[in-house]
């Protein structure tokens, strides 16, 4: 049997960009942002729990 013919090495293909990405003509320069004031820590609400009725497809269709 004859060996398969040798092929020339292919040039590297360009990498695919993620969907929705935009190719920019030049790199963006990063501007330093102003420091933000120290915000209060996020707190959890510990009030009474309100029971909500379960929603069904018919309820959503009726009100929609």
JSON list of C-alpha atoms in Angstrom, two decimals:
[
{"chain": "A", "resi": 1, "resn": "UNK", "atom": "CA", "xyz": [0.00, 0.00, 0.00]},
{"chain": "A", "resi": 2, "resn": "UNK", "atom": "CA", "xyz": [1.09, 3.51, -0.67]},
{"chain": "A", "resi": 3, "resn": "UNK", "atom": "CA", "xyz": [1.30, 5.92, 2.27]},
{"chain": "A", "resi": 4, "resn": "UNK", "atom": "CA", "xyz": [-1.05, 8.92, 2.10]},
{"chain": "A", "resi": 5, "resn": "UNK", "atom": "CA", "xyz": [0.47, 12.02, 0.48]},
{"chain": "A", "resi": 6, "resn": "UNK", "atom": "CA", "xyz": [2.10, 14.47, 2.84]},
{"chain": "A", "resi": 7, "resn": "UNK", "atom": "CA", "xyz": [0.19, 17.72, 3.31]},
{"chain": "A", "resi": 8, "resn": "UNK", "atom": "CA", "xyz": [1.76, 21.10, 3.98]},
{"chain": "A", "resi": 9, "resn": "UNK", "atom": "CA", "xyz": [1.20, 22.27, 7.57]},
{"chain": "A", "resi": 10, "resn": "UNK", "atom": "CA", "xyz": [-1.85, 24.49, 7.81]},
{"chain": "A", "resi": 11, "resn": "UNK", "atom": "CA", "xyz": [-1.39, 28.03, 9.18]},
{"chain": "A", "resi": 12, "resn": "UNK", "atom": "CA", "xyz": [-2.96, 28.53, 12.60]},
{"chain": "A", "resi": 13, "resn": "UNK", "atom": "CA", "xyz": [-6.61, 29.46, 12.27]},
{"chain": "A", "resi": 14, "resn": "UNK", "atom": "CA", "xyz": [-7.77, 32.69, 13.92]},
{"chain": "A", "resi": 15, "resn": "UNK", "atom": "CA", "xyz": [-9.38, 32.07, 17.29]},
{"chain": "A", "resi": 16, "resn": "UNK", "atom": "CA", "xyz": [-13.13, 32.40, 17.42]},
{"chain": "A", "resi": 17, "resn": "UNK", "atom": "CA", "xyz": [-14.39, 35.27, 19.50]},
{"chain": "A", "resi": 18, "resn": "UNK", "atom": "CA", "xyz": [-17.34, 34.74, 21.83]},
{"chain": "A", "resi": 19, "resn": "UNK", "atom": "CA", "xyz": [-20.75, 35.56, 20.41]},
{"chain": "A", "resi": 20, "resn": "UNK", "atom": "CA", "xyz": [-21.55, 39.25, 20.75]},
{"chain": "A", "resi": 21, "resn": "UNK", "atom": "CA", "xyz": [-17.97, 40.40, 21.19]},
{"chain": "A", "resi": 22, "resn": "UNK", "atom": "CA", "xyz": [-16.78, 43.44, 19.27]},
{"chain": "A", "resi": 23, "resn": "UNK", "atom": "CA", "xyz": [-13.36, 43.80, 17.72]},
{"chain": "A", "resi": 24, "resn": "UNK", "atom": "CA", "xyz": [-11.86, 47.19, 18.61]},
{"chain": "A", "resi": 25, "resn": "UNK", "atom": "CA", "xyz": [-9.37, 49.06, 16.41]},
{"chain": "A", "resi": 26, "resn": "UNK", "atom": "CA", "xyz": [-7.13, 49.92, 19.38]},
{"chain": "A", "resi": 27, "resn": "UNK", "atom": "CA", "xyz": [-6.80, 48.77, 22.99]},
{"chain": "A", "resi": 28, "resn": "UNK", "atom": "CA", "xyz": [-8.75, 50.73, 25.58]},
{"chain": "A", "resi": 29, "resn": "UNK", "atom": "CA", "xyz": [-6.91, 52.69, 28.23]},
{"chain": "A", "resi": 30, "resn": "UNK", "atom": "CA", "xyz": [-8.04, 52.10, 31.78]},
{"chain": "A", "resi": 31, "resn": "UNK", "atom": "CA", "xyz": [-8.88, 55.25, 33.72]},
{"chain": "A", "resi": 32, "resn": "UNK", "atom": "CA", "xyz": [-8.64, 55.02, 37.49]},
{"chain": "A", "resi": 33, "resn": "UNK", "atom": "CA", "xyz": [-12.05, 55.30, 39.13]},
{"chain": "A", "resi": 34, "resn": "UNK", "atom": "CA", "xyz": [-12.77, 57.49, 42.12]},
{"chain": "A", "resi": 35, "resn": "UNK", "atom": "CA", "xyz": [-12.84, 55.62, 45.42]},
{"chain": "A", "resi": 36, "resn": "UNK", "atom": "CA", "xyz": [-16.35, 54.90, 46.63]},
{"chain": "A", "resi": 37, "resn": "UNK", "atom": "CA", "xyz": [-17.45, 55.67, 50.16]},
{"chain": "A", "resi": 38, "resn": "UNK", "atom": "CA", "xyz": [-17.55, 52.66, 52.43]},
{"chain": "A", "resi": 39, "resn": "UNK", "atom": "CA", "xyz": [-21.06, 51.27, 52.14]},
{"chain": "A", "resi": 40, "resn": "UNK", "atom": "CA", "xyz": [-22.89, 49.63, 55.00]},
{"chain": "A", "resi": 41, "resn": "UNK", "atom": "CA", "xyz": [-22.81, 45.87, 54.93]},
{"chain": "A", "resi": 42, "resn": "UNK", "atom": "CA", "xyz": [-25.82, 44.19, 53.36]},
{"chain": "A", "resi": 43, "resn": "UNK", "atom": "CA", "xyz": [-28.22, 43.07, 56.06]},
{"chain": "A", "resi": 44, "resn": "UNK", "atom": "CA", "xyz": [-30.75, 40.30, 55.97]},
{"chain": "A", "resi": 45, "resn": "UNK", "atom": "CA", "xyz": [-34.37, 41.10, 56.72]},
{"chain": "A", "resi": 46, "resn": "UNK", "atom": "CA", "xyz": [-35.59, 39.12, 59.71]},
{"chain": "A", "resi": 47, "resn": "UNK", "atom": "CA", "xyz": [-39.22, 40.28, 59.72]},
{"chain": "A", "resi": 48, "resn": "UNK", "atom": "CA", "xyz": [-42.27, 38.03, 59.58]},
{"chain": "A", "resi": 49, "resn": "UNK", "atom": "CA", "xyz": [-42.46, 35.72, 56.61]},
{"chain": "A", "resi": 50, "resn": "UNK", "atom": "CA", "xyz": [-45.44, 36.24, 54.34]},
{"chain": "A", "resi": 51, "resn": "UNK", "atom": "CA", "xyz": [-46.89, 33.08, 52.83]},
{"chain": "A", "resi": 52, "resn": "UNK", "atom": "CA", "xyz": [-47.52, 33.47, 49.10]},
{"chain": "A", "resi": 53, "resn": "UNK", "atom": "CA", "xyz": [-50.00, 31.24, 47.32]},
{"chain": "A", "resi": 54, "resn": "UNK", "atom": "CA", "xyz": [-48.46, 28.98, 44.68]},
{"chain": "A", "resi": 55, "resn": "UNK", "atom": "CA", "xyz": [-48.93, 30.18, 41.12]},
{"chain": "A", "resi": 56, "resn": "UNK", "atom": "CA", "xyz": [-50.37, 27.85, 38.54]},
{"chain": "A", "resi": 57, "resn": "UNK", "atom": "CA", "xyz": [-50.26, 28.12, 34.76]},
{"chain": "A", "resi": 58, "resn": "UNK", "atom": "CA", "xyz": [-53.99, 28.93, 34.66]},
{"chain": "A", "resi": 59, "resn": "UNK", "atom": "CA", "xyz": [-53.50, 31.78, 37.15]},
{"chain": "A", "resi": 60, "resn": "UNK", "atom": "CA", "xyz": [-50.70, 33.23, 35.07]},
{"chain": "A", "resi": 61, "resn": "UNK", "atom": "CA", "xyz": [-52.78, 32.96, 31.89]},
{"chain": "A", "resi": 62, "resn": "UNK", "atom": "CA", "xyz": [-55.83, 34.54, 33.54]},
{"chain": "A", "resi": 63, "resn": "UNK", "atom": "CA", "xyz": [-53.95, 37.60, 34.81]},
{"chain": "A", "resi": 64, "resn": "UNK", "atom": "CA", "xyz": [-51.63, 38.01, 31.86]}
]
